[in-house]
PDB file of C-alpha atoms and ligand atoms in Angstrom:
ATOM      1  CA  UNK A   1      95.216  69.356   0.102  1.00 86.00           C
ATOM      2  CA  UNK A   2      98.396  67.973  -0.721  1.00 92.00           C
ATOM      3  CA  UNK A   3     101.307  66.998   1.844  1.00 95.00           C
ATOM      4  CA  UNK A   4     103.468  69.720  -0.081  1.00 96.00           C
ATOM      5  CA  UNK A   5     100.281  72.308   0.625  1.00 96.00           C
ATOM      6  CA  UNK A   6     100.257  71.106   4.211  1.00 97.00           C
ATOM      7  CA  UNK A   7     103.123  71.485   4.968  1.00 97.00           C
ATOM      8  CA  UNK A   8     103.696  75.173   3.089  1.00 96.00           C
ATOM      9  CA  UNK A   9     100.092  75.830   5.257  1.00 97.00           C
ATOM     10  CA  UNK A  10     102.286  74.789   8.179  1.00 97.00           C
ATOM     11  CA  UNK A  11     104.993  77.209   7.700  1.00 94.00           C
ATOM     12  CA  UNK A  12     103.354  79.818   7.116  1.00 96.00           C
ATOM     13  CA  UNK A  13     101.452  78.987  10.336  1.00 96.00           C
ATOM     14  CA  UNK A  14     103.874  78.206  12.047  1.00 96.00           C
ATOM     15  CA  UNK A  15     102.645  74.979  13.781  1.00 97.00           C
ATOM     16  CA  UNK A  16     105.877  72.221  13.601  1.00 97.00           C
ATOM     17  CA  UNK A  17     104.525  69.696  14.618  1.00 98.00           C
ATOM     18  CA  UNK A  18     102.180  69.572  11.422  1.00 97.00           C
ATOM     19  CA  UNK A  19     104.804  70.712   9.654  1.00 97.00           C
ATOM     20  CA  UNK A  20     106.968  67.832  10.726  1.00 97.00           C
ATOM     21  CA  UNK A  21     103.942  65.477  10.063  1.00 97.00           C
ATOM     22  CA  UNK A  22     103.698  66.575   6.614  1.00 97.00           C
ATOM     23  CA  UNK A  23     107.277  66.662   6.042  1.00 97.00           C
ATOM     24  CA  UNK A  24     107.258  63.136   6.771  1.00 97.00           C
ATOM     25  CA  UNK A  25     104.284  62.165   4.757  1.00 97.00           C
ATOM     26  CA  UNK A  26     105.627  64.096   1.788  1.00 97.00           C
ATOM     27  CA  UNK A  27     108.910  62.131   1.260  1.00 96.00           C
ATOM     28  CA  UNK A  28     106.667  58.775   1.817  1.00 96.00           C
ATOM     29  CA  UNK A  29     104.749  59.612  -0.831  1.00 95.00           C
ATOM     30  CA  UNK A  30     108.027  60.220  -2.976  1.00 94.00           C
ATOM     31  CA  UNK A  31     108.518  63.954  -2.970  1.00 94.00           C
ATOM     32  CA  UNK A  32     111.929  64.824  -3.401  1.00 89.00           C
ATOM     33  CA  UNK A  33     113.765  67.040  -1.327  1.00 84.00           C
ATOM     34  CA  UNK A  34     114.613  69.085  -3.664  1.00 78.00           C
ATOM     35  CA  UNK A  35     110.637  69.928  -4.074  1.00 87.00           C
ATOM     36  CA  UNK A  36     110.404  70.044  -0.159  1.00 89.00           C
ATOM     37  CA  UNK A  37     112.844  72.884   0.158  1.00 82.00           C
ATOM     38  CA  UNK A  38     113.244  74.999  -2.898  1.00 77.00           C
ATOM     39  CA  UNK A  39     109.367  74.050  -4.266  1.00 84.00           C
ATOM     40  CA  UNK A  40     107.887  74.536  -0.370  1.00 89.00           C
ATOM     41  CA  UNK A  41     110.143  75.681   2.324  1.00 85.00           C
ATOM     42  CA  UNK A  42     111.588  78.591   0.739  1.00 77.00           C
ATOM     43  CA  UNK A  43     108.134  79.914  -1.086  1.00 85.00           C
ATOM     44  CA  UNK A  44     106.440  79.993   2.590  1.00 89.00           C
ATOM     45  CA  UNK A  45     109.193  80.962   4.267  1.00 82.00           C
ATOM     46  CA  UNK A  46     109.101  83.931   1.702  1.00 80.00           C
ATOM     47  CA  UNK A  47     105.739  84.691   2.533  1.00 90.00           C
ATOM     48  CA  UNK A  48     106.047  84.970   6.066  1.00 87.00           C
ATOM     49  CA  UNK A  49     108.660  87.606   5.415  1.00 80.00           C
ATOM     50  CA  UNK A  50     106.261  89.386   2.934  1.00 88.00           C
ATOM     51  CA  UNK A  51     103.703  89.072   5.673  1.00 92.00           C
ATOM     52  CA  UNK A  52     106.332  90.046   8.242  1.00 87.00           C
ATOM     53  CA  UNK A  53     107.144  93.519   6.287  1.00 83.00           C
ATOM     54  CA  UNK A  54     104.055  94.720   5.465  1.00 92.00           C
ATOM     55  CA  UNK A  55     103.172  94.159   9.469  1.00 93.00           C
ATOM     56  CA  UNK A  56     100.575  91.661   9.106  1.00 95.00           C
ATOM     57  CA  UNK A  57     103.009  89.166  11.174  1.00 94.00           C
ATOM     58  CA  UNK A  58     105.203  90.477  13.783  1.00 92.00           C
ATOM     59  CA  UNK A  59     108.314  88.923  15.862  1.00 88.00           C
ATOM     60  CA  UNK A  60     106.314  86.053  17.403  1.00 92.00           C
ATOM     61  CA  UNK A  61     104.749  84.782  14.410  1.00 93.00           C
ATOM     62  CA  UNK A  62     108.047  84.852  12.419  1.00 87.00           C
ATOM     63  CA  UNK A  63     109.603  82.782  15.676  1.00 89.00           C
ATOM     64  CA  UNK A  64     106.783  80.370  15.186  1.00 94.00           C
ATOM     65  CA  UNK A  65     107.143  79.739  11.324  1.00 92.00           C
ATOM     66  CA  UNK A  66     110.824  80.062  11.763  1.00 87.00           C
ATOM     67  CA  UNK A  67     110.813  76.880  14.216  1.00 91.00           C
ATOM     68  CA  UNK A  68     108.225  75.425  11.865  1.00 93.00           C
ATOM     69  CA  UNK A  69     110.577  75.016   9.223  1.00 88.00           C
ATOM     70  CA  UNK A  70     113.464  74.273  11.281  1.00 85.00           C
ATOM     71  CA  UNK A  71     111.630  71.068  12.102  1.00 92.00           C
ATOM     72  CA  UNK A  72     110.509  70.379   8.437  1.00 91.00           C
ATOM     73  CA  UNK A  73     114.554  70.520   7.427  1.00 86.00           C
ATOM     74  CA  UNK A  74     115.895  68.405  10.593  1.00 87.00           C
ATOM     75  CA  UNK A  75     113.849  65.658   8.180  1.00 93.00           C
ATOM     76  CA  UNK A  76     115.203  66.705   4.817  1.00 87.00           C
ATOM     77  CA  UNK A  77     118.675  67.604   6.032  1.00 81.00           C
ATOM     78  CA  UNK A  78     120.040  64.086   5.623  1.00 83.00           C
ATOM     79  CA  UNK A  79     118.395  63.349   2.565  1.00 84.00           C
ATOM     80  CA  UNK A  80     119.213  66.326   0.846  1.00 75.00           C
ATOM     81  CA  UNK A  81     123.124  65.158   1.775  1.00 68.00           C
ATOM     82  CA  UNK A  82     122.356  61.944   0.629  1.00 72.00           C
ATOM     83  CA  UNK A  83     121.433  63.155  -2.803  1.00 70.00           C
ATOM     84  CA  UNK A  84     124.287  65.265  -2.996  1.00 66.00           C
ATOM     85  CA  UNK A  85     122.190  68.431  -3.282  1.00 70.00           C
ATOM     86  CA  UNK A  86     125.377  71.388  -3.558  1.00 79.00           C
ATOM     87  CA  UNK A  87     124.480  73.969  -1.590  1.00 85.00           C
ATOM     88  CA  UNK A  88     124.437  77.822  -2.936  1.00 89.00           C
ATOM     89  CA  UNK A  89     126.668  78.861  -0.573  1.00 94.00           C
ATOM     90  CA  UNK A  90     128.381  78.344   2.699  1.00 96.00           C
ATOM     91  CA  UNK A  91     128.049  81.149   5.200  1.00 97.00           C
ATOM     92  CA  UNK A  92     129.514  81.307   8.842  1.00 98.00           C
ATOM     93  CA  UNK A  93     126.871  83.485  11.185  1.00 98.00           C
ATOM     94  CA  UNK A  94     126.807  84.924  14.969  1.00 98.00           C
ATOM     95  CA  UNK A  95     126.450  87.328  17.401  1.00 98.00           C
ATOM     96  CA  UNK A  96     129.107  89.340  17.994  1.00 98.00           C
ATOM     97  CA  UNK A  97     131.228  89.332  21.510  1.00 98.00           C
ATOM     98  CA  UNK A  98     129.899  90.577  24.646  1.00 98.00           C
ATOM     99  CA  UNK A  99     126.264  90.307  22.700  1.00 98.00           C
ATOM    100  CA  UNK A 100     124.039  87.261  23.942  1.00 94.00           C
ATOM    101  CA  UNK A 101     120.968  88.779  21.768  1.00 92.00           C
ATOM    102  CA  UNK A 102     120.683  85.532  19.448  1.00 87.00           C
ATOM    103  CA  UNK A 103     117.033  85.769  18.504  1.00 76.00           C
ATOM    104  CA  UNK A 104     117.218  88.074  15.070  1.00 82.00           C
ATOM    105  CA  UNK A 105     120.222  85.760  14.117  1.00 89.00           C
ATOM    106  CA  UNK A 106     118.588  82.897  14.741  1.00 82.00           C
ATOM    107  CA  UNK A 107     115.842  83.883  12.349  1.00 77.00           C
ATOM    108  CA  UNK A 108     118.432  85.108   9.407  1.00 86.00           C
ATOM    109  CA  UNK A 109     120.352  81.842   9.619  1.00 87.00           C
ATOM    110  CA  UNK A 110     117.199  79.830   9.692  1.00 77.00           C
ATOM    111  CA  UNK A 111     116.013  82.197   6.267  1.00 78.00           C
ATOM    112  CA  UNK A 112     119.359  81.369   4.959  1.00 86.00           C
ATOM    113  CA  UNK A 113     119.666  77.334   5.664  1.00 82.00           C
ATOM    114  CA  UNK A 114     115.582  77.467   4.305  1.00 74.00           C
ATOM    115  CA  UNK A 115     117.231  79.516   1.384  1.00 78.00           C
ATOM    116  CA  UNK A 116     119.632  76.773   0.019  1.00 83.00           C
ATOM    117  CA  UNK A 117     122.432  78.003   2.141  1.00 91.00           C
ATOM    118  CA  UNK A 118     124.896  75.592   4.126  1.00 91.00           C
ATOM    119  CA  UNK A 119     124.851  77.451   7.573  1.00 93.00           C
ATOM    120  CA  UNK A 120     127.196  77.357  10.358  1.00 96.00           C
ATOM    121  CA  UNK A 121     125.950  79.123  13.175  1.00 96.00           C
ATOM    122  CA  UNK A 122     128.293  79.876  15.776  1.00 98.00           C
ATOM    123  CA  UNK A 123     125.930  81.322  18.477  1.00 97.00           C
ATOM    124  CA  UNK A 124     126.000  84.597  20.307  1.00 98.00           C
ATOM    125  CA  UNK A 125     129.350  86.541  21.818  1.00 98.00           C
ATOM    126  CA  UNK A 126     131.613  85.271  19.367  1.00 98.00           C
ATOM    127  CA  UNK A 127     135.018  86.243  19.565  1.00 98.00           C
ATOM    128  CA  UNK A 128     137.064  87.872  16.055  1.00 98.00           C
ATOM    129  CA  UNK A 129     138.907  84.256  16.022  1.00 98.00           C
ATOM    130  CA  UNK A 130     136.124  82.420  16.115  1.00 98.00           C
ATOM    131  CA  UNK A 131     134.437  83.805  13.266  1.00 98.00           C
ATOM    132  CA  UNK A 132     137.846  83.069  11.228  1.00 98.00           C
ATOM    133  CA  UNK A 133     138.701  79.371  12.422  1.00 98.00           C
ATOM    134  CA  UNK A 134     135.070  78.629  11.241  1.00 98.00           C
ATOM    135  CA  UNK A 135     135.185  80.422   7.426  1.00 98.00           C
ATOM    136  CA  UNK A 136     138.616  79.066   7.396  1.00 97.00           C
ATOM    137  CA  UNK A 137     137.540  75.322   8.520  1.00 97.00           C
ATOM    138  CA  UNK A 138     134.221  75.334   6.438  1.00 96.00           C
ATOM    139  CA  UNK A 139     135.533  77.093   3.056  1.00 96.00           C
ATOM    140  CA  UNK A 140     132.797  79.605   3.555  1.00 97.00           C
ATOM    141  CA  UNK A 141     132.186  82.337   0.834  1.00 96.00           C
ATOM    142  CA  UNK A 142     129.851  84.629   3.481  1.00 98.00           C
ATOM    143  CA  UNK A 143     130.368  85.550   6.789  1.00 98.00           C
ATOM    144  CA  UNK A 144     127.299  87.200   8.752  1.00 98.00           C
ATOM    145  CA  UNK A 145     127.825  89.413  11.830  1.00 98.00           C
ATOM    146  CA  UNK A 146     124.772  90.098  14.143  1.00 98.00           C
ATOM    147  CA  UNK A 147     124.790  92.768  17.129  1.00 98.00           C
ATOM    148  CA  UNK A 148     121.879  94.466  19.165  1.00 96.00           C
ATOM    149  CA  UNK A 149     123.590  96.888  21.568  1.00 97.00           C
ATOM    150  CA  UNK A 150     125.349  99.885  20.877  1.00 97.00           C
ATOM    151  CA  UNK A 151     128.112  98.795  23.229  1.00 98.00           C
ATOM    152  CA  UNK A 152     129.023  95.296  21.225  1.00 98.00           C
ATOM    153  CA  UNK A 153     128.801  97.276  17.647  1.00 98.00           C
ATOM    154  CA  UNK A 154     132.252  98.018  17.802  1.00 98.00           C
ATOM    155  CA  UNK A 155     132.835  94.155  17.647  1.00 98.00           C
ATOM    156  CA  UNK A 156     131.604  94.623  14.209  1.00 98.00           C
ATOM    157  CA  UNK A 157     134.698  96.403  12.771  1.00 98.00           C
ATOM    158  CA  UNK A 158     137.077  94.462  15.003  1.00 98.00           C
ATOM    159  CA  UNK A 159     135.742  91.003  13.198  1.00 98.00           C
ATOM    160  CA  UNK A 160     136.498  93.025  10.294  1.00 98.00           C
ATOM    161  CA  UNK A 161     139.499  94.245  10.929  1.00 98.00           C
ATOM    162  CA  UNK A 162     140.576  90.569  12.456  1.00 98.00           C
ATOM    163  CA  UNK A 163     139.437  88.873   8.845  1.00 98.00           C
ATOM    164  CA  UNK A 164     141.828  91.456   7.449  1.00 97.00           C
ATOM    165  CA  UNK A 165     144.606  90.903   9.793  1.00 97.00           C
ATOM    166  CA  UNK A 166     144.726  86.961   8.732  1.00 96.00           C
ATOM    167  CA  UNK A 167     144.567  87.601   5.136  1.00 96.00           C
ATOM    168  CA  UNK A 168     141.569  86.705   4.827  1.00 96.00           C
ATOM    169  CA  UNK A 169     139.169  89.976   3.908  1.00 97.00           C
ATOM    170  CA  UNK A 170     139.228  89.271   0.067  1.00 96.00           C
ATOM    171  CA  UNK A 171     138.241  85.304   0.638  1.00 96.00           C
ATOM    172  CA  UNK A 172     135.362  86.577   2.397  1.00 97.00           C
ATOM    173  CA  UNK A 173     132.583  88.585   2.139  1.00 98.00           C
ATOM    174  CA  UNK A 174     130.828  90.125   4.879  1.00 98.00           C
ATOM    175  CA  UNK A 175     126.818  90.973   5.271  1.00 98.00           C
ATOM    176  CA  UNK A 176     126.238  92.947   9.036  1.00 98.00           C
ATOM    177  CA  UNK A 177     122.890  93.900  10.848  1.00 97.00           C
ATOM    178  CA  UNK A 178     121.291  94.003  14.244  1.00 95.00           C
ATOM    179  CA  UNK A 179     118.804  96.324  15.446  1.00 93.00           C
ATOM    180  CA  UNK A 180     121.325  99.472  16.112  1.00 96.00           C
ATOM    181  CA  UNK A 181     123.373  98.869  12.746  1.00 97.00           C
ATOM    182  CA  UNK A 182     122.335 101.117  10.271  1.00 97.00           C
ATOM    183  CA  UNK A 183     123.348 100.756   6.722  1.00 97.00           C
ATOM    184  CA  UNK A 184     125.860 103.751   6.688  1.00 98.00           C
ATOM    185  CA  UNK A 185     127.535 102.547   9.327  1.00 98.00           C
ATOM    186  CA  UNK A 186     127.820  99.270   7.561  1.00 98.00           C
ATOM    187  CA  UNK A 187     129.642 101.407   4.643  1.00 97.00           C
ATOM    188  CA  UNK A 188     131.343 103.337   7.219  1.00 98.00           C
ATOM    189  CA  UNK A 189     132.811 100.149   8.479  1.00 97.00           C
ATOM    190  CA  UNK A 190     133.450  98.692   4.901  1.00 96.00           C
ATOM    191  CA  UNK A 191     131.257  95.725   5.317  1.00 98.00           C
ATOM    192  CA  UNK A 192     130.130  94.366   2.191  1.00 98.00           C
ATOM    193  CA  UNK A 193     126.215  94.324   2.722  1.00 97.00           C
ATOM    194  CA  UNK A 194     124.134  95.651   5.153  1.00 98.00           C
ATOM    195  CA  UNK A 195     120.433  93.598   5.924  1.00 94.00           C
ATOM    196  CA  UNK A 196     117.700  95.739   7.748  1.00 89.00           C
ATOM    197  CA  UNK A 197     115.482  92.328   8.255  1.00 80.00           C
ATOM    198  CA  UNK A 198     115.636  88.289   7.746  1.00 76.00           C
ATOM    199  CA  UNK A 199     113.137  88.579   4.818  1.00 71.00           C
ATOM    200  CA  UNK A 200     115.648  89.904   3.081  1.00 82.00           C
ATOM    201  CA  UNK A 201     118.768  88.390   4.175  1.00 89.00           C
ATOM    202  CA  UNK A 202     118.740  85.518   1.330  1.00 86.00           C
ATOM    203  CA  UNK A 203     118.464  88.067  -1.634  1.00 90.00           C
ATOM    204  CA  UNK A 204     121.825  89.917   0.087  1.00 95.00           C
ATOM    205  CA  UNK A 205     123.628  86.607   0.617  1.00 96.00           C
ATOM    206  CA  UNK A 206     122.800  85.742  -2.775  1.00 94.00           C
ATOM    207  CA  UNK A 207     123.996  88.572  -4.702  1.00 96.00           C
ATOM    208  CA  UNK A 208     127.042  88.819  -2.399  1.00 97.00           C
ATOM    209  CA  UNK A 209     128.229  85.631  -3.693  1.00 95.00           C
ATOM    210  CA  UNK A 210     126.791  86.297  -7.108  1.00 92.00           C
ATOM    211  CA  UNK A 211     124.115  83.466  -7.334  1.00 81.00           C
TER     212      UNK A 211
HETATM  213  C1  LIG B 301     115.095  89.803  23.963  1.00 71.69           C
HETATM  214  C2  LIG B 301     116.059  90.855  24.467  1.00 71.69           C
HETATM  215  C3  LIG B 301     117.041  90.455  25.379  1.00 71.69           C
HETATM  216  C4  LIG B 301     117.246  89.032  25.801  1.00 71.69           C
HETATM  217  C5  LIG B 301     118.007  88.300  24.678  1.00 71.69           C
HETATM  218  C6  LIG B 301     117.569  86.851  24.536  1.00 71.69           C
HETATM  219  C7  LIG B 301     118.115  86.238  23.306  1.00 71.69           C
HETATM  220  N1  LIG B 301     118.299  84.938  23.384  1.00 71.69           N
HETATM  221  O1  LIG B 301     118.361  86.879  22.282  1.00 71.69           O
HETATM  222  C8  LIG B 301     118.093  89.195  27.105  1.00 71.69           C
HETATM  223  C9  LIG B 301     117.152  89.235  28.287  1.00 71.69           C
HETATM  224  C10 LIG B 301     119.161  88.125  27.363  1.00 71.69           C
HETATM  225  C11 LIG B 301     118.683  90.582  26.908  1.00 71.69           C
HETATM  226  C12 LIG B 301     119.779  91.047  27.594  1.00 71.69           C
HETATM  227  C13 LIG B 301     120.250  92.349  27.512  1.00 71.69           C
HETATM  228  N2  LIG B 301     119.700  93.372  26.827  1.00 71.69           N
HETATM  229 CO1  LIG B 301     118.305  93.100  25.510  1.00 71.69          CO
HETATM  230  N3  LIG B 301     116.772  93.139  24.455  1.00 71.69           N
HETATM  231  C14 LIG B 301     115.940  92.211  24.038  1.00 71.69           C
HETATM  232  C15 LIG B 301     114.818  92.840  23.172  1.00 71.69           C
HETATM  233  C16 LIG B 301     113.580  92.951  24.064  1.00 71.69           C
HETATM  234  C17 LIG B 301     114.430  92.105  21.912  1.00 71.69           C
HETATM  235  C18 LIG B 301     115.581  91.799  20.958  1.00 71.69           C
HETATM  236  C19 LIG B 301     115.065  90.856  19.898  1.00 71.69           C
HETATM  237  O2  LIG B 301     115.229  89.643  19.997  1.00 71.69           O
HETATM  238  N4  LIG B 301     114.352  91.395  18.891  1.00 71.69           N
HETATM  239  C20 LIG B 301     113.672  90.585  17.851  1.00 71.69           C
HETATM  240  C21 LIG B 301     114.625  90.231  16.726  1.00 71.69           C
HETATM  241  C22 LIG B 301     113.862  89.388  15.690  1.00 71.69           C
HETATM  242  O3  LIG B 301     115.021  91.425  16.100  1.00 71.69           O
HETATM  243  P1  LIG B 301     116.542  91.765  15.849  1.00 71.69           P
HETATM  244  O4  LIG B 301     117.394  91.087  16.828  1.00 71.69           O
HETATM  245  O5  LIG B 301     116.677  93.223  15.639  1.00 71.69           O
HETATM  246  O6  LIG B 301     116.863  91.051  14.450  1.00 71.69           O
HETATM  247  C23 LIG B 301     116.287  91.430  13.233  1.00 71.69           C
HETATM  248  C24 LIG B 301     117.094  92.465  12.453  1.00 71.69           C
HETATM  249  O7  LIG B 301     117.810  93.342  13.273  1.00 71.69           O
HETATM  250  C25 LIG B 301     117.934  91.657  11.531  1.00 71.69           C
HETATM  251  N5  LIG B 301     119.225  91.127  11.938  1.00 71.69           N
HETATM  252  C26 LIG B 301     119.710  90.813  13.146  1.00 71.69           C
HETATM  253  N6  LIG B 301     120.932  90.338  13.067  1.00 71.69           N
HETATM  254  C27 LIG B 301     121.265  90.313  11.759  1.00 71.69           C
HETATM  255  C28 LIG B 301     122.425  89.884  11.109  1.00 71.69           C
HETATM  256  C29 LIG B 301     122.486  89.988   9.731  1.00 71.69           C
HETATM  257  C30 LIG B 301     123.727  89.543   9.023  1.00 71.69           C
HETATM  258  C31 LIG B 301     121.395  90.503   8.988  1.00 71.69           C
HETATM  259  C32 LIG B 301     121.472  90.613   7.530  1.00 71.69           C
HETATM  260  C33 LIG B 301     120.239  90.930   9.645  1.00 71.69           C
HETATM  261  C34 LIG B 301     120.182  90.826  11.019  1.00 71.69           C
HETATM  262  O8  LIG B 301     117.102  90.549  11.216  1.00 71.69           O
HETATM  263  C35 LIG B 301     116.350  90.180  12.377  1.00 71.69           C
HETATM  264  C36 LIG B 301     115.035  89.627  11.969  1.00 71.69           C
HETATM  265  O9  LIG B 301     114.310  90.481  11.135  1.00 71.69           O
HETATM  266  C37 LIG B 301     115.434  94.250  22.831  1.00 71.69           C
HETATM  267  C38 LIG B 301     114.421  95.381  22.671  1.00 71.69           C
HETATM  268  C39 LIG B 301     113.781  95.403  21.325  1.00 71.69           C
HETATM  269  N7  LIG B 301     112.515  95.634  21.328  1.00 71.69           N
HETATM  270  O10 LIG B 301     114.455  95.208  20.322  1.00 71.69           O
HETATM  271  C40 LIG B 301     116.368  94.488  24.023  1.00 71.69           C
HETATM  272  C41 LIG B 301     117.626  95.341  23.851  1.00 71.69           C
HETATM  273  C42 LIG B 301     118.332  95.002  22.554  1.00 71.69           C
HETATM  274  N8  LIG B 301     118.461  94.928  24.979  1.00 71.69           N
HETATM  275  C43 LIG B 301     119.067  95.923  25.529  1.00 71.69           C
HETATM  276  C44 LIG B 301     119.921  95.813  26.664  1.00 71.69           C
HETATM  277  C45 LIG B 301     120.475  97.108  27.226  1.00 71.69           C
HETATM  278  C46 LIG B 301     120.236  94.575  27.224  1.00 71.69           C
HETATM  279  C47 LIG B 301     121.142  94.302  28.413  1.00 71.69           C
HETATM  280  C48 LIG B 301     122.433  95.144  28.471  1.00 71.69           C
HETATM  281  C49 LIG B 301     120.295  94.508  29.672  1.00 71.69           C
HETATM  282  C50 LIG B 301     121.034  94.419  30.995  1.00 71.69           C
HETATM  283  N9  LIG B 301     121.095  95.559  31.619  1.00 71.69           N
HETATM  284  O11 LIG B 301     121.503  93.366  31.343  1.00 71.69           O
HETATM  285  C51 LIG B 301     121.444  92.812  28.284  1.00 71.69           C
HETATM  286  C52 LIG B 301     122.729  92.565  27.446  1.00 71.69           C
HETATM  287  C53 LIG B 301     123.205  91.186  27.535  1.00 71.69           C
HETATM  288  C54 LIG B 301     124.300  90.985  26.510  1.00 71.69           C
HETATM  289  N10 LIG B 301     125.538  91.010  26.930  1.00 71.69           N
HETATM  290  O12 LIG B 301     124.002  90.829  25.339  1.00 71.69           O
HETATM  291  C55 LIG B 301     118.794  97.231  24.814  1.00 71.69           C
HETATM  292  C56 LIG B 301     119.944  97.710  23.942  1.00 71.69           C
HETATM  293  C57 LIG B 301     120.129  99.196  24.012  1.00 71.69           C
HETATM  294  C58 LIG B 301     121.312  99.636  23.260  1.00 71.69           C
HETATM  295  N11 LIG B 301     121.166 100.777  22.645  1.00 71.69           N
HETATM  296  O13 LIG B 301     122.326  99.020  23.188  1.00 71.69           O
HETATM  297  C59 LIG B 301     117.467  96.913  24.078  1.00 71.69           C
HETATM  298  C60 LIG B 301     117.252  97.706  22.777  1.00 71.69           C
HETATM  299  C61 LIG B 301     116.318  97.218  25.092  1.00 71.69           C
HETATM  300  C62 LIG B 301     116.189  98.693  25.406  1.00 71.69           C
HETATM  301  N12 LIG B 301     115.246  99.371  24.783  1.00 71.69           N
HETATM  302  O14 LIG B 301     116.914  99.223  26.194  1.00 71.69           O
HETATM  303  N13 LIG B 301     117.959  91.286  25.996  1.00 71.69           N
END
């Protein structure tokens, strides 16, 4: 088996420290990381969202692969800077305020970073002006708005409303979701996309920004 099979075997199965091993033994042997991310990383991250929606994974295992290839990209990271790899996009993500839920944002910003995006992740209860210092500060093209209670959904429309207050709403556009957000209420709240799950929060981000 190849390193670039290990470590896609590694993903998959979510075990990071072999995928960290094989990472490593990968760019040693000259793979570039070009191959590691968009030839690897993003296939079996792909998989384990296919594998994830037709139930044969569940929350656990997607944690597990999730952290797997977290570990694989802390390695490639600098390299990929190094050979000036553009990303396809820059997009700002967090949980909205009052909400500390951070674990189904977590996994769409680590499906997003695996999917060639340049993510800045803000954390969980993050206040309106937050959200805008950040896509202001980092140029960013997509902003991505997590809840999970009913109660902090309203902070949904407020970072909304906020990006339109600054002037900001057409420089931006913005993809919700969360357990209780539904996608009407996404179009009720004129958000621009609406993402039921991470395995399919790249394809939204992407034709968002029209990549
Ligand atoms: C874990 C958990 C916690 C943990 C959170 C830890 C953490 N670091 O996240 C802790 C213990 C802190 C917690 C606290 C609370 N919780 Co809680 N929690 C949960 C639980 C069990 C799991 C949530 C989770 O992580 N799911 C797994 C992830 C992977 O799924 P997900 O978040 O939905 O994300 C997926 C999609 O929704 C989507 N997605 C998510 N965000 C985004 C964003 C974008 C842009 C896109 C495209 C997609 C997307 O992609 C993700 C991956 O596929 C749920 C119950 C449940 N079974 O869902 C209750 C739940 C959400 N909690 C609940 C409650 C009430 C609370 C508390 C108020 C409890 C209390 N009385 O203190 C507090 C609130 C604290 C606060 N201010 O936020 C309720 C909410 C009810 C409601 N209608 O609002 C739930 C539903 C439990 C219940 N049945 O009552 N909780």
């Amino acid at each position: 088996m190849s390193d670039l099979e290990k470590l896609r075997a590694a993903v998959i199965e979510g075990d990071w420290k072999a995928a960290a091993a094989a990472t490593r033994a990968a760019i040693a042997a000259g793979a570039a990381p070009l191959e590691i991310t968009s030839g690897c990383l993003i296939p079996a991250m792909n998989e384990v969202g296919r594998r994830f929606e037709c139930e044969e994974y569940f929350v656990p295992d997607m944690l597990l692969s999730a952290r797997a290839m977290k570990a694989a990209m802390e390695i490639v990271r600098p390299l990929l800077a190094k050979a000036g790899a553009q990303p396809i996009g820059r997009v700002v993500i967090g949980t909205v305020k009052g909400d500390l839920h951070d674990i189904g944002k977590n996994l769409v910003a680590s499906m997003l970073e695996g999917g060639g995006f340049e993510v800045i992740d803000l954390g969980a209860d993050v206040a309106p002006e937050r959200f805008i210092m950040a896509a202001q500060e980092s140029n960013a093209e997509l902003v991505a708005l997590s809840a999970l209670l009913t109660v902090t959904m309203p902070s949904i429309p407020a970072t909304i409303d906020a990006f339109r207050a600054a002037g900001l709403r057409d420089k931006v556009k913005i993809m919700v979701g969360g357990a209780p957000v539904t996608r009407e209420y996404a179009d009720a709240i004129g958000a621009d996309g609406y993402g039921e799950g991470a395995a399919n929060a790249v394809a939204l981000a992407r034709r968002l920004i029209g990549a």
